[in-house]
Short mmCIF file of C-alpha atoms and ligand atoms in Angstrom, two decimals:
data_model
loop_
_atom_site.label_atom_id
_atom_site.label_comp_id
_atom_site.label_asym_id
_atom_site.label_seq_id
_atom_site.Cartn_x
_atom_site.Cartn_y
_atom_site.Cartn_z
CA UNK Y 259 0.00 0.00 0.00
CA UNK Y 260 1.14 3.26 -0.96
CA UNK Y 261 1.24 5.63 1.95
CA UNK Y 262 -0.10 9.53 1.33
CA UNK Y 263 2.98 10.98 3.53
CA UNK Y 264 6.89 10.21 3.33
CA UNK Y 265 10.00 11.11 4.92
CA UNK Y 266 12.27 12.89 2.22
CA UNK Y 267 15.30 14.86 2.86
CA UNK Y 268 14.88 18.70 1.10
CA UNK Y 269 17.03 21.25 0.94
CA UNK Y 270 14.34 24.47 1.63
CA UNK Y 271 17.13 27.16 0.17
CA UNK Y 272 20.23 27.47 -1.60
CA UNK Y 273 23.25 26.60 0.41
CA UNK Y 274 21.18 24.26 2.41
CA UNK Y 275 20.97 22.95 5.12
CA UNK Y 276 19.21 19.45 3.60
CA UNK Y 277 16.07 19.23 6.25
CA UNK Y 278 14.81 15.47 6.84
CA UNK Y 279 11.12 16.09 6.86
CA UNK Y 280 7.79 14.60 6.33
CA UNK Y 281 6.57 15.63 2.51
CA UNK Y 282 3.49 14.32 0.63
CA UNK Y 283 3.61 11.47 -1.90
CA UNK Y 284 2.18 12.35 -5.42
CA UNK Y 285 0.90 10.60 -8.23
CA UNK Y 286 2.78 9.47 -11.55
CA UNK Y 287 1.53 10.59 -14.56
CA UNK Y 288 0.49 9.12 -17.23
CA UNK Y 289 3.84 8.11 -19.18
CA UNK Y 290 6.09 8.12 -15.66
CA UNK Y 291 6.82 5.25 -13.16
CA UNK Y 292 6.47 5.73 -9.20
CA UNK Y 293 9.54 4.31 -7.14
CA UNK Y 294 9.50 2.91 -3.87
CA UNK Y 295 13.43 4.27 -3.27
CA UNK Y 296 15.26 1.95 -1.03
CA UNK Y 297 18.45 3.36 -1.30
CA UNK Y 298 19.86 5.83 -3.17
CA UNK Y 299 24.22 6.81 -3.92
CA UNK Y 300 25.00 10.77 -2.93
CA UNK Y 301 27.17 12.36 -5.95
CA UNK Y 302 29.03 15.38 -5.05
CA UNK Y 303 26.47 16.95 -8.08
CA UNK Y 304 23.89 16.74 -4.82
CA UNK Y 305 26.15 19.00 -3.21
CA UNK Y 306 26.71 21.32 -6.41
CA UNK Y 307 22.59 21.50 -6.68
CA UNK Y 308 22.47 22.37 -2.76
CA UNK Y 309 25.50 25.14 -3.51
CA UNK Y 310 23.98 26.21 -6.30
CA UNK Y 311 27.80 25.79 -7.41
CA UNK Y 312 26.20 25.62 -11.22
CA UNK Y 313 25.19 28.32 -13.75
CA UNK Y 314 21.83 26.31 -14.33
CA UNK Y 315 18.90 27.17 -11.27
CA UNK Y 316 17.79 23.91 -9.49
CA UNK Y 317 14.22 23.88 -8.02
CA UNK Y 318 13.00 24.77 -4.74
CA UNK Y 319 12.20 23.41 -2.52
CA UNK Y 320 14.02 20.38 -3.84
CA UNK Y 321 14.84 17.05 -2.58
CA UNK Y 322 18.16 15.76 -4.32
CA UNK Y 323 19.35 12.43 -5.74
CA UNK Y 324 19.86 10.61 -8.85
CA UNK Y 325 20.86 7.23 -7.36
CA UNK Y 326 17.98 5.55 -6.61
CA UNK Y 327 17.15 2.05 -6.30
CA UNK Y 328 13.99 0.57 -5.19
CA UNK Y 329 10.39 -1.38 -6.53
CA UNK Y 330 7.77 0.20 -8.93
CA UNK Y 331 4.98 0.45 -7.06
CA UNK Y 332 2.56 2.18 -9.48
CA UNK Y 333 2.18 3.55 -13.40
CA UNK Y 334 0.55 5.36 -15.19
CA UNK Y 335 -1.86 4.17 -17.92
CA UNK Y 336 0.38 4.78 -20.80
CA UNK Y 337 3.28 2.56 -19.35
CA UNK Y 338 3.36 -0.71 -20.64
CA UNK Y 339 6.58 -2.29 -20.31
CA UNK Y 340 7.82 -1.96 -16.74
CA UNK Y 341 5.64 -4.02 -14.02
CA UNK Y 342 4.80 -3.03 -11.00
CA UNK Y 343 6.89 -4.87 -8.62
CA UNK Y 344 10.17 -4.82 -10.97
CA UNK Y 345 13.32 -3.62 -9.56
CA UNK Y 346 14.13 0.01 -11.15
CA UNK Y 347 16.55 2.81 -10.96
CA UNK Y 348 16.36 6.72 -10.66
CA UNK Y 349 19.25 7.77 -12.86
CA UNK Y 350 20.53 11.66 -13.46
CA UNK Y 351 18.32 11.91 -16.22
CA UNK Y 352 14.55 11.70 -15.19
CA UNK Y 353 13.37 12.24 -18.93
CA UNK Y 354 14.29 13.75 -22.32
CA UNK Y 355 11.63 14.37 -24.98
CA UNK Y 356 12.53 10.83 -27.03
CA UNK Y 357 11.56 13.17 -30.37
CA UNK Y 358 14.49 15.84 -30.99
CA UNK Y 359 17.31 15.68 -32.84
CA UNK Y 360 19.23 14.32 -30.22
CA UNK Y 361 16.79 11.90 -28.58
CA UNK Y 362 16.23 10.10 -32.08
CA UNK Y 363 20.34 9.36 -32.22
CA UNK Y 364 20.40 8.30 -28.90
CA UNK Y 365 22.25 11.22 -27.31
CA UNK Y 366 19.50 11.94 -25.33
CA UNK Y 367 21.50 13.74 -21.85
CA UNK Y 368 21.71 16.47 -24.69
CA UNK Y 369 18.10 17.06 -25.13
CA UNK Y 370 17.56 20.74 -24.20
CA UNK Y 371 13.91 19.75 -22.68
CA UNK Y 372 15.75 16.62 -20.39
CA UNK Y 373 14.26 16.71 -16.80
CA UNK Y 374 17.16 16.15 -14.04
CA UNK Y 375 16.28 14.42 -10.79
CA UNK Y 376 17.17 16.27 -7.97
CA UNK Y 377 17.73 19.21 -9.53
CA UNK Y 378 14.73 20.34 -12.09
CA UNK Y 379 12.57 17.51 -10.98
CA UNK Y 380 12.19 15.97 -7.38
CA UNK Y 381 15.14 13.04 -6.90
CA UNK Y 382 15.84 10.06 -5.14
CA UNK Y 383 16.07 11.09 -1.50
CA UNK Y 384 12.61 10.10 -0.51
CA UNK Y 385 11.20 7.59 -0.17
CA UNK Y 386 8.69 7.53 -3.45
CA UNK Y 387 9.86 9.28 -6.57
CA UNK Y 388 8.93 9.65 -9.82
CA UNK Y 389 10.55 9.26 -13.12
CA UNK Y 390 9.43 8.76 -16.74
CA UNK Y 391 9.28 5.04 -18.03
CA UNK Y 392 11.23 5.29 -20.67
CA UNK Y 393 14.21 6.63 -18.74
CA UNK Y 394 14.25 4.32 -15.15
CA UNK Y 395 16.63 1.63 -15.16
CA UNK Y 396 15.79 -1.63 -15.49
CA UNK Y 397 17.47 -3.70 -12.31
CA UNK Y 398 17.79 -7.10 -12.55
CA UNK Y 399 15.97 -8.67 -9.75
CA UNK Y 400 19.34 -11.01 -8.96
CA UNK Y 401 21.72 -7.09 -8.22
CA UNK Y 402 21.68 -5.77 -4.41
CA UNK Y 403 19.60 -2.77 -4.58
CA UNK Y 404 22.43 -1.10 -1.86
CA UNK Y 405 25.31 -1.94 -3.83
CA UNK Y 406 24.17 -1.32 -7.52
CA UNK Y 407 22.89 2.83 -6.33
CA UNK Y 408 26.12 4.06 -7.12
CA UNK Y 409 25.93 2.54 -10.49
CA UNK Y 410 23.29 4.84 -11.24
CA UNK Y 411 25.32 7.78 -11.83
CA UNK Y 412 29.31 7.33 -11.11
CA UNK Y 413 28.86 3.91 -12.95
CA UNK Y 414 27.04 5.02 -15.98
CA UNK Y 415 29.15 8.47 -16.21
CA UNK Y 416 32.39 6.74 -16.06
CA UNK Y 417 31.79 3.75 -18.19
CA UNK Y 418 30.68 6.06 -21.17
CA UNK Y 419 33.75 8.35 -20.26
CA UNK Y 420 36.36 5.66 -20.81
CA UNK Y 421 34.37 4.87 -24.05
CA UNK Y 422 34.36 8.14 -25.17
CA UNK Y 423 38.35 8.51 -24.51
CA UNK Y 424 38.53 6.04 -27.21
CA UNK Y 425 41.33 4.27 -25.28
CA UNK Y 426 42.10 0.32 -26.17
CA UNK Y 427 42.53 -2.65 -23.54
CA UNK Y 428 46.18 -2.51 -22.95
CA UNK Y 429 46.52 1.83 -22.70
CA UNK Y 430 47.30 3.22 -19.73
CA UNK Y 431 44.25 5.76 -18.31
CA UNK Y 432 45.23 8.43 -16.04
CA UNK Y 433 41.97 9.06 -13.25
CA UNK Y 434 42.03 12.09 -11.65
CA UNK Y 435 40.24 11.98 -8.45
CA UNK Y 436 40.26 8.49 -8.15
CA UNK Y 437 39.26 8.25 -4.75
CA UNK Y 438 36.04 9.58 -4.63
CA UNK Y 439 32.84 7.89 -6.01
CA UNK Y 440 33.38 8.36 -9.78
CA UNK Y 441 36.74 7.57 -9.09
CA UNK Y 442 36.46 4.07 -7.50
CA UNK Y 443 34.03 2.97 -10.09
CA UNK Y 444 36.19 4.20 -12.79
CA UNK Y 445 38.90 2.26 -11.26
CA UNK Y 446 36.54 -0.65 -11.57
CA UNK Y 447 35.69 -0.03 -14.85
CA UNK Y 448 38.52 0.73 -16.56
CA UNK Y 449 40.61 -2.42 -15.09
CA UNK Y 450 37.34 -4.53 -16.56
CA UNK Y 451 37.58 -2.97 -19.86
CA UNK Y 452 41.81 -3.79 -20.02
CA UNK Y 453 43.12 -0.41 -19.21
CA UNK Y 454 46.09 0.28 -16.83
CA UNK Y 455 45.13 2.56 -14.55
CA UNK Y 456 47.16 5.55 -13.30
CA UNK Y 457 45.32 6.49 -10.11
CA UNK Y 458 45.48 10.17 -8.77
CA UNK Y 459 44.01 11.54 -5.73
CA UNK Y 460 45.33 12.12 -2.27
CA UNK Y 461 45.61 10.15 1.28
CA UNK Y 462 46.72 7.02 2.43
CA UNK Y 463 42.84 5.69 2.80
CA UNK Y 464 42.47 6.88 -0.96
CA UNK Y 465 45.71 4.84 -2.00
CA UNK Y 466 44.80 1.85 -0.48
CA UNK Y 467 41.43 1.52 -2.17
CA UNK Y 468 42.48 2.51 -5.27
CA UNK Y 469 45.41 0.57 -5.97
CA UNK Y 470 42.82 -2.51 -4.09
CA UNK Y 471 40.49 -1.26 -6.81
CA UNK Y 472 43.02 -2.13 -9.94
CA UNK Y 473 44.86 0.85 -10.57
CA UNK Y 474 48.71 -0.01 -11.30
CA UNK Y 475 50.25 3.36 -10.00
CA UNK Y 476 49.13 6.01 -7.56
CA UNK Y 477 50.07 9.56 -7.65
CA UNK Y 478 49.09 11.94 -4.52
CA UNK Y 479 48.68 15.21 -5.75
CA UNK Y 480 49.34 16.77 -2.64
CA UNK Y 481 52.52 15.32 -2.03
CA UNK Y 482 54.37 14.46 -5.34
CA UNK Y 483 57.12 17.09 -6.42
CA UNK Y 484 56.21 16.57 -10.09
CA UNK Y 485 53.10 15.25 -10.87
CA UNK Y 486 53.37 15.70 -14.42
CA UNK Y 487 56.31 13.64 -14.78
CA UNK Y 488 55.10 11.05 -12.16
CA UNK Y 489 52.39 10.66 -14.43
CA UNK Y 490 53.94 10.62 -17.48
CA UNK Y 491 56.49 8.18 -16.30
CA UNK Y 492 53.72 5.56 -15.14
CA UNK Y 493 52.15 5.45 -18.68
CA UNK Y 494 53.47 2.43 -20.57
CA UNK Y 495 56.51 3.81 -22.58
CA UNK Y 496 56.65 6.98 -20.76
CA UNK Y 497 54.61 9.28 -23.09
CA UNK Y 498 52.11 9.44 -21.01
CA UNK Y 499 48.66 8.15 -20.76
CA UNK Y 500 46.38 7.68 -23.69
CA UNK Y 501 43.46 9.10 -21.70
CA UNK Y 502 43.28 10.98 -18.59
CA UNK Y 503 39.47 11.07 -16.91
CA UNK Y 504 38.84 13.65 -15.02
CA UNK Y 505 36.57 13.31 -12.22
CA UNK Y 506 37.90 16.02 -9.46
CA UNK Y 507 36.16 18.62 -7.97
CA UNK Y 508 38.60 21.38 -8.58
CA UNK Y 509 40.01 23.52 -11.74
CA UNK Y 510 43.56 22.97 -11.01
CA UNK Y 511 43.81 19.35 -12.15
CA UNK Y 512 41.63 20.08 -15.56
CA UNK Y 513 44.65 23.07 -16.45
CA UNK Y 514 47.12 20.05 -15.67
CA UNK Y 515 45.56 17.40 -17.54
CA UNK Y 516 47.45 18.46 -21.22
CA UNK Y 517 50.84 18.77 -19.39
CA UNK Y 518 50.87 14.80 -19.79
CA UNK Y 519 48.47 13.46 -21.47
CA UNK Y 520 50.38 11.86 -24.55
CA UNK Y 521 50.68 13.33 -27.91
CA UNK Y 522 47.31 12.38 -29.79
CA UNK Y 523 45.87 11.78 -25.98
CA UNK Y 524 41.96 12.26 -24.96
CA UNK Y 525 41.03 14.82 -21.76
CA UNK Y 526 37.81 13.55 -20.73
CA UNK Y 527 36.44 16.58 -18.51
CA UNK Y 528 33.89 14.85 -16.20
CA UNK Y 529 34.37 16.68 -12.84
CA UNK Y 530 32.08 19.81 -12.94
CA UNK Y 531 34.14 22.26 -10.11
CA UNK Y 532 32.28 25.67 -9.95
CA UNK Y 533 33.56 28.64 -11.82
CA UNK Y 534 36.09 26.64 -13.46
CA UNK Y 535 37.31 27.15 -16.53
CA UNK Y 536 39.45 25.09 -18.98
CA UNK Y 537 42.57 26.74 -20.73
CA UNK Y 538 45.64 24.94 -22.67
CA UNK Y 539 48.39 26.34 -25.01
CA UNK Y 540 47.48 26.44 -28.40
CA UNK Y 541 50.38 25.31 -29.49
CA UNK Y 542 51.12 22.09 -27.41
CA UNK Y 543 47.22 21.41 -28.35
CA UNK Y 544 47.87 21.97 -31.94
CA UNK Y 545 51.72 20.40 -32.34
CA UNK Y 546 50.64 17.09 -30.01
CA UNK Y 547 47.31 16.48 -31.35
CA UNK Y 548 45.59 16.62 -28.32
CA UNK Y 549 41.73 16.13 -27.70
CA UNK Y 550 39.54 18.05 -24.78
CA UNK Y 551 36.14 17.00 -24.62
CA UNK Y 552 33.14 16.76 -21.78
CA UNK Y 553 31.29 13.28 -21.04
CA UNK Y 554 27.91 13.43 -19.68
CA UNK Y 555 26.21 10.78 -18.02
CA UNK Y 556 25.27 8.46 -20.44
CA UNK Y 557 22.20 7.28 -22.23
CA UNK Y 558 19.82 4.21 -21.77
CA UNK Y 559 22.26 1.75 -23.50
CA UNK Y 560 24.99 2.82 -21.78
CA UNK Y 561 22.93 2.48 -18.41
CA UNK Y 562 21.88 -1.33 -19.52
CA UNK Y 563 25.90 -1.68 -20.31
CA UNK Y 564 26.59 -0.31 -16.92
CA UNK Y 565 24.49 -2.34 -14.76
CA UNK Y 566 25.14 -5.58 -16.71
CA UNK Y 567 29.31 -4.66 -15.77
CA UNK Y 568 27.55 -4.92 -12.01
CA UNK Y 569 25.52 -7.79 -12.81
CA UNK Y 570 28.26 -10.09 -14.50
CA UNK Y 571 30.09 -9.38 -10.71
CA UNK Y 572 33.07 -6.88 -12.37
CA UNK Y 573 32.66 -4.00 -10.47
CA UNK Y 574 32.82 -4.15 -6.81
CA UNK Y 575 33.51 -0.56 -5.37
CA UNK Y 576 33.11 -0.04 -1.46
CA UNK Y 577 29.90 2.62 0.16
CA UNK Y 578 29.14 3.25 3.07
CA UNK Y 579 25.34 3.21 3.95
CA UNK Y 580 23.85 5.45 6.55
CA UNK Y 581 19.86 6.96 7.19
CA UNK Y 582 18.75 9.16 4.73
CA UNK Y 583 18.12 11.56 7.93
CA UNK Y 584 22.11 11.54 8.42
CA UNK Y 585 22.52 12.90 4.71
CA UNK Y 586 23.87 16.46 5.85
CA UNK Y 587 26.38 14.97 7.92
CA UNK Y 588 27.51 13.05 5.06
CA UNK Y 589 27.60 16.45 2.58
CA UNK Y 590 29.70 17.64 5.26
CA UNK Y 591 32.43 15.14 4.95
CA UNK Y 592 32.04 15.24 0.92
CA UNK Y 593 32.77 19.26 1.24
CA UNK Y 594 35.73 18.23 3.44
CA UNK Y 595 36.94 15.51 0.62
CA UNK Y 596 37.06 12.33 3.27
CA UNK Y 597 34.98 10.48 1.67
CA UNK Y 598 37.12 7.10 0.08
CA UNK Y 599 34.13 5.77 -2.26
CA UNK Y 600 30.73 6.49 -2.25
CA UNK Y 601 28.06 6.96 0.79
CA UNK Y 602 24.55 5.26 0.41
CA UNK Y 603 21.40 6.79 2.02
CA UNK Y 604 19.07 3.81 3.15
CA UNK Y 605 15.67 5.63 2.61
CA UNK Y 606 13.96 3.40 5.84
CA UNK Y 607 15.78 5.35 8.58
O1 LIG D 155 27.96 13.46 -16.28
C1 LIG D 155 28.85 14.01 -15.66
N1 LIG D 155 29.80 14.70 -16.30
C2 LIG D 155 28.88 13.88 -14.19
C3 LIG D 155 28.12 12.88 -13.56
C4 LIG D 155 28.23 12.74 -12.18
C5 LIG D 155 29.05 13.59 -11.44
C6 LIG D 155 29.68 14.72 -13.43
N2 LIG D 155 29.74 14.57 -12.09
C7 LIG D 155 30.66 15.45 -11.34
C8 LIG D 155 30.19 15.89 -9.98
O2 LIG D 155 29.26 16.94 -10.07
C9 LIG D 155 31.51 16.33 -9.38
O3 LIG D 155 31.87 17.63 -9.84
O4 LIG D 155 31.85 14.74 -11.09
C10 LIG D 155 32.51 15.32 -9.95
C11 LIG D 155 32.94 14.22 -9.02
O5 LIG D 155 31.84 13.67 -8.35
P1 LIG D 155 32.04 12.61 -7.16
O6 LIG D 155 32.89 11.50 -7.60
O7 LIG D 155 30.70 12.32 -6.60
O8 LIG D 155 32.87 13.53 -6.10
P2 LIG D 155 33.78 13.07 -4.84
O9 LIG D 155 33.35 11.73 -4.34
O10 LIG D 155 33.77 14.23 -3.91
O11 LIG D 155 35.24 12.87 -5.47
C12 LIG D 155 36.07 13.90 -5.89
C13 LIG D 155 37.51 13.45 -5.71
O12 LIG D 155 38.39 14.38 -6.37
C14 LIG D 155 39.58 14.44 -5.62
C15 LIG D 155 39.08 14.43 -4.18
O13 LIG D 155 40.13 14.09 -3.26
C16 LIG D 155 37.96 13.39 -4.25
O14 LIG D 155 38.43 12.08 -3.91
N3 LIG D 155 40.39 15.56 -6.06
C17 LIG D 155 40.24 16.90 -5.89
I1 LIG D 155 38.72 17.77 -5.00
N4 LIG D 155 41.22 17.62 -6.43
C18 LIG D 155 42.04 16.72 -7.00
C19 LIG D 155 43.26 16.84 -7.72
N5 LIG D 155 43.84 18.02 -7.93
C20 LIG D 155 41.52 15.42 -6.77
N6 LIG D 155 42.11 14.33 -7.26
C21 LIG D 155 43.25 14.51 -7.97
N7 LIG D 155 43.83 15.71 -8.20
ZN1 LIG D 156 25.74 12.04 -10.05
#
């Protein structure tokens, strides 16, 4: 039975404070799907939405998340291919239009009409949300709804990344901010796909995990003397990597990123750090052949490649789960950067 009142965490203004409150349950419509959330990942974009770090308004009030795994409970009467009981995901994108120029070659994150969860439509930190059919994931019922949340975003955003660097199984892949959530799964997904991983972030804890994770080398950043050649020099013949993915929270690392990448190298910008901006020398860009380009998230195939990487038992990054009602405590520590892996919210407490 679906209950008329929830407990949701929202975040009343921007800047926050997230409040854990009591909030109504509504209705899907017609062509949407609602979600009994179980558990849902928290991406640093939650943070960036509370900030308002981005140059793009959220709504308000707004309750976050785009990680969310639970049960359809109910459809609408235009959904036919999603039961109600079927395990289902909340991803980043909520819907797209499925009729522009984009949608009809399957880049649908770039449809200018896409609805984001948690940020222009109501998320996955409560417990019943709703999303358009076509977009939720489709969960096996065999994958741990706890585990496979992070999938939902970091997984799907990394694993079309590394496709989109282009790199081959045997190329070394520099990840910057490897430690964090994006990072650990694209540790695990890269060492799946055949890459050797060149893991940068900063901390013992972060170390540990990452180089438990796959990665060949690890570089701190806040202790190496020269990162550039540190990097360079872990790359297979010294050239440097054939991708670097970045996945940091900060601008420095994305100016960096060129310095030793290889001649003919992909930047993957991932990592969406407020205010930042990108800048290279034209020349090294032009005389090295280097490539710059932006990932985002990925579309429905890539999410059904994603989860079936989760499924088949290859990725196996660590979380943490706490209450949904602890979620500001666990921004706090995401601000501070001591967060090794991704935190779950478990939507029951
Ligand atoms: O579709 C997309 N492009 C997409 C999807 C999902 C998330 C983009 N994102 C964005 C988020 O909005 C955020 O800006 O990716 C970024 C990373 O999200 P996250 O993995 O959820 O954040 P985190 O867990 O806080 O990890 C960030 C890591 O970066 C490290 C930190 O130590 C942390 O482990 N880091 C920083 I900050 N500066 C670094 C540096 N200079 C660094 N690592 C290496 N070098
Ligand atoms: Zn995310």
């Amino acid at each position: 039975k679906i209950p008329s009142e929830q407990w949701a965490a929202v975040v009343e203004k921007t800047g926050g404070p997230v409040v854990y409150k009591r909030i109504p349950v509504k209705q899907p419509g017609p062509d949407e799907v609602l979600i009994n959330v179980k558990f849902s990942g928290v991406c640093h974009t939650d943070l960036h939405a509370m900030m308002g770090d981005w140059p793009l308004a959220t709504k308000l009030p707004l309750v976050g998340g785009h990680e969310g795994a639970g049960v359809v409970v109910a459809r609408g009467d235009l959904v036919k291919d999603i039961e109600i009981g079927d395990h289902a995901g909340i991803k980043w994108l909520n819907g797209s239009c499925l009729n522009c120029s984009y949608c009809n070659v399957a880049d649908e994150p770039l449809c200018t009409k896409a609805q984001l969860s948690g940020y222009t439509v109501d998320g996955s930190f409560q417990q019943y949300a709703i999303a358009k059919a076509a977009h939720v994931a489709r969960i096996p019922k065999e994958c741990d709804l706890e585990a496979i949340a992070p999938i939902l975003c970091a997984g799907i955003t990394v694993y079309k990344g590394l496709k989109e660097s282009g790199a081959k199984a045997g190329e070394s892949v520099a990840i910057v901010g490897a430690g964090g959530g994006l990072g650990s799964l694209a540790c695990q997904y890269a060492k799946a796909m055949g890459f050797k991983i060149i893991a940068i972030d900063a901390g013992a804890e972060k170390k540990d995990m990452c180089m438990k994770l796959g990665a060949d080398t690890f570089v701190d950043f806040t202790t190496s003397k020269d990162l550039v050649s540190e990097v360079k020099a872990a790359s297979n013949d010294g050239q440097g990597p054939h991708a670097v993915l970045l996945v940091a929270v900060t601008e420095k690392p994305f100016q960096q990123a060129t310095q030793y990448v290889r001649s003919r190298g992909v930047v993957v910008c991932i990592g969406l750090p407020a205010d930042a901006k990108l800048s290279a020398p034209v020349f090294d860009t032009v005389i090295r052949m280097i490539n710059i380009k932006g990932s985002y998230v990925g579309n429905r195939a890539d999410t059904a490649e994603a989860i079936e990487f989760y499924r088949r038992g290859l990725i196996n990054a660590p979380f943490k789960t706490v209450g949904l009602s602890q979620l500001q405590d666990v921004f706090k520590l995401m601000k501070e950067g001591k967060i090794a892996g991704r935190y779950v919210v478990d939507t029951s407490k």
